[in-house]
Tab-separated table of C-alpha atoms in Angstrom:
chain	number	residue	atom	x	y	z
D	1	UNK	CA	13.939	-2.781	-14.259
D	2	UNK	CA	11.635	-2.255	-17.197
D	3	UNK	CA	9.543	0.523	-15.645
D	4	UNK	CA	11.016	3.958	-16.722
D	5	UNK	CA	9.325	7.663	-15.008
D	6	UNK	CA	10.761	9.894	-17.825
D	7	UNK	CA	8.247	9.520	-20.351
D	8	UNK	CA	4.973	10.065	-18.016
D	9	UNK	CA	3.228	13.278	-17.934
D	10	UNK	CA	3.376	15.666	-14.519
D	11	UNK	CA	2.497	19.426	-13.766
D	12	UNK	CA	4.856	20.027	-11.361
D	13	UNK	CA	7.195	18.844	-8.300
D	14	UNK	CA	6.489	18.911	-4.808
D	15	UNK	CA	9.291	17.996	-2.086
D	16	UNK	CA	8.626	15.605	0.269
D	17	UNK	CA	10.723	15.811	3.347
D	18	UNK	CA	9.522	14.197	6.176
D	19	UNK	CA	8.493	10.635	4.571
D	20	UNK	CA	10.860	8.671	6.649
D	21	UNK	CA	9.501	4.868	5.908
D	22	UNK	CA	8.084	4.178	2.393
D	23	UNK	CA	6.401	0.713	1.339
D	24	UNK	CA	9.196	-1.408	-0.182
D	25	UNK	CA	6.148	-3.051	-2.247
D	26	UNK	CA	5.329	0.207	-4.402
D	27	UNK	CA	8.684	0.806	-5.138
D	28	UNK	CA	8.299	-0.422	-8.559
D	29	UNK	CA	11.244	1.029	-10.990
D	30	UNK	CA	14.138	2.949	-11.088
D	31	UNK	CA	14.487	6.820	-12.869
D	32	UNK	CA	17.767	5.890	-14.126
D	33	UNK	CA	17.979	4.026	-17.520
D	34	UNK	CA	21.202	2.640	-17.134
D	35	UNK	CA	19.919	0.598	-14.080
D	36	UNK	CA	17.821	-1.634	-16.236
D	37	UNK	CA	20.455	-3.601	-17.048
D	38	UNK	CA	21.324	-4.084	-13.080
D	39	UNK	CA	18.033	-5.585	-11.941
D	40	UNK	CA	15.548	-7.681	-13.004
D	41	UNK	CA	11.890	-6.166	-12.836
D	42	UNK	CA	11.808	-7.542	-8.670
D	43	UNK	CA	15.143	-5.589	-8.118
D	44	UNK	CA	17.329	-8.835	-7.763
D	45	UNK	CA	20.923	-8.548	-9.538
D	46	UNK	CA	21.120	-9.552	-12.742
D	47	UNK	CA	24.743	-8.908	-13.142
D	48	UNK	CA	27.321	-11.904	-12.245
D	49	UNK	CA	28.269	-11.812	-8.522
D	50	UNK	CA	32.067	-11.910	-9.575
D	51	UNK	CA	31.550	-8.556	-11.523
D	52	UNK	CA	32.079	-5.434	-10.050
D	53	UNK	CA	28.618	-4.805	-9.747
D	54	UNK	CA	28.116	-8.441	-7.650
D	55	UNK	CA	31.005	-7.635	-5.298
D	56	UNK	CA	29.505	-4.382	-4.203
D	57	UNK	CA	26.314	-5.822	-4.185
D	58	UNK	CA	27.448	-8.521	-1.410
D	59	UNK	CA	29.704	-5.964	0.257
D	60	UNK	CA	26.201	-3.455	1.018
D	61	UNK	CA	24.754	-6.804	1.792
D	62	UNK	CA	27.230	-7.778	4.244
D	63	UNK	CA	26.982	-4.697	5.827
D	64	UNK	CA	23.207	-4.054	6.002
D	65	UNK	CA	22.721	-7.405	7.522
D	66	UNK	CA	24.768	-6.738	10.530
D	67	UNK	CA	24.026	-3.021	11.021
D	68	UNK	CA	21.139	-2.344	8.867
D	69	UNK	CA	20.351	0.425	6.733
D	70	UNK	CA	22.596	3.392	7.476
D	71	UNK	CA	21.173	6.043	4.678
D	72	UNK	CA	17.733	6.519	3.298
D	73	UNK	CA	17.046	5.957	-0.455
D	74	UNK	CA	15.958	8.892	-2.984
D	75	UNK	CA	12.899	8.526	-5.144
D	76	UNK	CA	10.260	9.752	-7.269
D	77	UNK	CA	6.868	9.185	-6.454
D	78	UNK	CA	3.861	9.212	-9.193
D	79	UNK	CA	0.606	7.917	-8.904
D	80	UNK	CA	1.607	6.062	-4.962
D	81	UNK	CA	4.384	4.265	-7.008
D	82	UNK	CA	8.240	4.927	-6.300
D	83	UNK	CA	10.982	5.105	-8.872
D	84	UNK	CA	14.634	5.367	-7.074
D	85	UNK	CA	17.159	7.974	-8.173
D	86	UNK	CA	19.720	6.976	-5.873
D	87	UNK	CA	19.940	3.587	-3.679
D	88	UNK	CA	19.175	0.862	-6.070
D	89	UNK	CA	21.341	-1.607	-4.773
D	90	UNK	CA	19.744	-0.938	-0.870
D	91	UNK	CA	16.264	-1.445	-2.302
D	92	UNK	CA	17.542	-4.746	-3.739
D	93	UNK	CA	18.819	-5.632	-0.412
D	94	UNK	CA	16.080	-4.821	1.449
D	95	UNK	CA	13.676	-6.757	-0.789
D	96	UNK	CA	16.100	-9.663	-0.514
D	97	UNK	CA	15.684	-9.510	3.065
D	98	UNK	CA	12.310	-9.642	2.967
D	99	UNK	CA	11.477	-6.053	4.644
D	100	UNK	CA	8.416	-4.216	4.573
D	101	UNK	CA	9.488	-0.701	4.280
D	102	UNK	CA	12.711	1.497	3.480
D	103	UNK	CA	13.805	5.049	4.755
D	104	UNK	CA	13.299	7.561	2.087
D	105	UNK	CA	13.517	11.220	1.096
D	106	UNK	CA	10.610	11.260	-1.778
D	107	UNK	CA	9.706	13.930	-4.310
D	108	UNK	CA	6.188	13.513	-5.816
D	109	UNK	CA	5.814	14.144	-9.221
D	110	UNK	CA	1.751	15.578	-9.559
D	111	UNK	CA	0.108	14.241	-12.759
D	112	UNK	CA	-1.939	16.105	-14.735
D	113	UNK	CA	-5.650	15.926	-13.637
D	114	UNK	CA	-8.411	13.825	-15.367
D	115	UNK	CA	-11.301	11.968	-15.197
D	116	UNK	CA	-10.159	9.103	-14.733
D	117	UNK	CA	-10.910	7.048	-11.682
D	118	UNK	CA	-7.332	6.335	-11.055
D	119	UNK	CA	-6.924	10.046	-10.991
D	120	UNK	CA	-9.417	11.037	-9.060
D	121	UNK	CA	-8.662	8.293	-6.580
D	122	UNK	CA	-5.144	9.778	-6.445
D	123	UNK	CA	-6.166	13.266	-5.985
D	124	UNK	CA	-8.456	12.369	-3.034
D	125	UNK	CA	-4.936	10.664	-1.547
D	126	UNK	CA	-3.797	14.095	-2.071
D	127	UNK	CA	-6.482	15.822	0.031
D	128	UNK	CA	-6.406	13.081	2.756
D	129	UNK	CA	-2.607	13.457	3.169
D	130	UNK	CA	-2.901	16.932	3.543
D	131	UNK	CA	-5.230	16.577	6.604
D	132	UNK	CA	-3.727	13.330	7.989
D	133	UNK	CA	-0.111	12.914	6.472
D	134	UNK	CA	0.546	9.627	6.223
D	135	UNK	CA	1.048	7.570	3.396
D	136	UNK	CA	0.475	4.178	3.518
D	137	UNK	CA	-3.922	3.768	3.314
D	138	UNK	CA	-4.136	3.357	-0.566
D	139	UNK	CA	-7.784	3.030	-1.677
D	140	UNK	CA	-8.562	2.029	-4.986
D	141	UNK	CA	-12.117	3.373	-5.675
D	142	UNK	CA	-13.499	7.028	-5.699
D	143	UNK	CA	-15.074	7.963	-2.270
D	144	UNK	CA	-12.873	5.730	-0.230
D	145	UNK	CA	-11.434	8.510	1.710
D	146	UNK	CA	-14.547	10.661	2.017
D	147	UNK	CA	-16.362	7.206	3.641
D	148	UNK	CA	-13.070	6.696	5.981
D	149	UNK	CA	-13.753	10.135	7.323
D	150	UNK	CA	-17.111	9.385	7.775
D	151	UNK	CA	-16.616	6.303	9.449
D	152	UNK	CA	-13.956	7.533	11.899
D	153	UNK	CA	-16.512	10.078	12.791
D	154	UNK	CA	-14.418	12.644	11.541
D	155	UNK	CA	-15.085	16.189	9.124
D	156	UNK	CA	-13.501	16.164	5.832
D	157	UNK	CA	-11.857	19.440	6.588
D	158	UNK	CA	-10.770	17.584	9.782
D	159	UNK	CA	-7.074	18.257	10.693
D	160	UNK	CA	-5.839	14.958	12.521
D	161	UNK	CA	-3.925	15.604	15.442
D	162	UNK	CA	-0.471	13.814	15.764
D	163	UNK	CA	-2.252	11.700	18.736
D	164	UNK	CA	-5.554	10.678	16.203
D	165	UNK	CA	-2.546	9.646	13.591
D	166	UNK	CA	-0.539	7.544	15.938
D	167	UNK	CA	-4.117	5.745	17.310
D	168	UNK	CA	-4.931	5.385	13.405
D	169	UNK	CA	-1.427	3.820	12.845
D	170	UNK	CA	-1.567	1.643	15.034
D	171	UNK	CA	-4.980	0.401	14.334
D	172	UNK	CA	-4.282	-0.323	10.264
D	173	UNK	CA	-1.394	-2.053	10.946
D	174	UNK	CA	-2.479	-4.003	13.673
D	175	UNK	CA	-5.433	-5.020	10.854
D	176	UNK	CA	-2.935	-5.593	8.308
D	177	UNK	CA	-1.206	-8.085	10.576
D	178	UNK	CA	-4.381	-9.934	11.205
D	179	UNK	CA	-5.305	-9.608	7.506
D	180	UNK	CA	-2.259	-10.834	6.110
D	181	UNK	CA	-2.349	-14.167	8.137
D	182	UNK	CA	-5.167	-14.854	6.176
D	183	UNK	CA	-5.444	-17.078	3.182
D	184	UNK	CA	-5.592	-13.879	0.494
D	185	UNK	CA	-5.649	-16.214	-2.867
D	186	UNK	CA	-8.951	-14.935	-4.317
D	187	UNK	CA	-8.851	-11.328	-3.527
D	188	UNK	CA	-5.380	-9.874	-4.306
D	189	UNK	CA	-6.839	-7.395	-6.897
D	190	UNK	CA	-8.048	-5.570	-3.718
D	191	UNK	CA	-5.358	-4.292	-1.215
D	192	UNK	CA	-5.191	-3.956	2.511
D	193	UNK	CA	-6.515	-0.163	2.613
D	194	UNK	CA	-9.783	-1.732	1.182
D	195	UNK	CA	-10.499	-4.672	3.228
D	196	UNK	CA	-9.770	-1.814	6.063
D	197	UNK	CA	-12.538	0.379	4.504
D	198	UNK	CA	-14.836	-2.700	4.628
D	199	UNK	CA	-13.984	-3.903	8.168
D	200	UNK	CA	-14.606	-0.271	9.510
D	201	UNK	CA	-18.518	-0.853	7.925
D	202	UNK	CA	-19.098	-3.376	10.280
D	203	UNK	CA	-17.222	-2.613	13.460
D	204	UNK	CA	-17.107	0.830	15.156
D	205	UNK	CA	-13.684	2.894	14.267
D	206	UNK	CA	-13.571	3.744	17.785
D	207	UNK	CA	-14.039	0.757	19.544
D	208	UNK	CA	-11.506	-1.250	17.459
D	209	UNK	CA	-8.590	1.425	18.631
D	210	UNK	CA	-7.893	-0.891	21.449
D	211	UNK	CA	-8.235	-4.313	19.946
D	212	UNK	CA	-5.377	-6.701	19.418
D	213	UNK	CA	-4.625	-8.114	15.802
D	214	UNK	CA	-6.080	-11.822	17.914
D	215	UNK	CA	-9.370	-9.995	18.183
D	216	UNK	CA	-9.475	-8.319	14.735
D	217	UNK	CA	-8.424	-11.772	13.257
D	218	UNK	CA	-11.318	-13.267	15.412
D	219	UNK	CA	-13.720	-10.743	13.577
D	220	UNK	CA	-12.236	-11.362	10.335
D	221	UNK	CA	-13.202	-15.200	10.202
D	222	UNK	CA	-16.496	-14.480	11.761
D	223	UNK	CA	-17.373	-11.781	8.292
D	224	UNK	CA	-15.624	-15.124	6.613
D	225	UNK	CA	-18.144	-17.745	7.934
D	226	UNK	CA	-21.210	-15.349	7.558
D	227	UNK	CA	-20.138	-14.688	3.873
D	228	UNK	CA	-20.038	-18.605	3.611
D	229	UNK	CA	-23.469	-19.128	5.009
D	230	UNK	CA	-25.178	-16.517	2.571
D	231	UNK	CA	-23.259	-18.392	-0.352
D	232	UNK	CA	-24.075	-21.162	0.824
D	233	UNK	CA	-27.706	-20.402	1.139
D	234	UNK	CA	-28.000	-18.741	-2.497
D	235	UNK	CA	-26.021	-22.186	-3.920
D	236	UNK	CA	-28.686	-24.236	-2.395
D	237	UNK	CA	-31.746	-22.475	-3.628
D	238	UNK	CA	-29.535	-22.110	-7.349
D	239	UNK	CA	-29.166	-26.275	-7.123
D	240	UNK	CA	-32.729	-26.764	-6.651
D	241	UNK	CA	-33.785	-24.274	-9.249
D	242	UNK	CA	-31.303	-25.507	-11.731
D	243	UNK	CA	-30.835	-29.349	-10.758
D	244	UNK	CA	-27.215	-28.915	-10.871
D	245	UNK	CA	-24.465	-30.228	-8.571
D	246	UNK	CA	-23.171	-27.007	-6.714
D	247	UNK	CA	-20.128	-27.430	-4.088
D	248	UNK	CA	-18.680	-24.072	-2.080
D	249	UNK	CA	-14.975	-23.684	-1.619
D	250	UNK	CA	-13.599	-23.207	1.520
D	251	UNK	CA	-14.564	-19.913	2.458
D	252	UNK	CA	-12.467	-16.668	1.830
D	253	UNK	CA	-12.629	-13.133	2.737
D	254	UNK	CA	-13.406	-11.196	0.018
D	255	UNK	CA	-13.701	-7.750	-0.543
D	256	UNK	CA	-15.877	-6.212	-3.201
D	257	UNK	CA	-15.462	-8.846	-6.175
D	258	UNK	CA	-18.742	-7.598	-7.902
């Protein structure tokens, strides 16, 4: 693994003791330099399967495939990315098995605040999780968390109840399930959370709480088709103006591609 954390600046450490699930796609590296020789950048093992490491990896794989993960990993979190302290092989096996998340105990390293977009978004995220302690909704644009509170009809200072957080989590993961069913080949620069915010701009938050993934998928398809109609009309007008032949592609859902 090429990414190491020990050269990155941070101000102070905050313990996170109740984090039970970590998005495995956001585990990007290791804190232990020695592990760089054992794992590729995607955490797949590099050493021979006949080596001591390879045998331990195979034994762990057999155990986890049969009985699941018994112990959480430990990791640092820095700017919403995770660096493994203990449990690299567990992460490797879980990634190999195609898991979406992994149990973990996390130490958060708070970066130095500055005026970059990434810093502004991250400190908005920290304020959000103070009010709503959920870690899965990661926006990429400043002001998104404030906008989400508005769309959810909540005051920015509102402390979410456990019932409200359960409703939000259920809706978000139903949306994610529907969103992942779609062809995302042209909108990979934007994550699920950004698409979720666009969705809530169109469909009311409260009305969406009881929707199934199939219903959400239908609405996303409608958004695609509307975009296709608008883009087609624009291309026709541009084609007529320039005397060029312009052919639209199959419709996709694109989120803020400007």
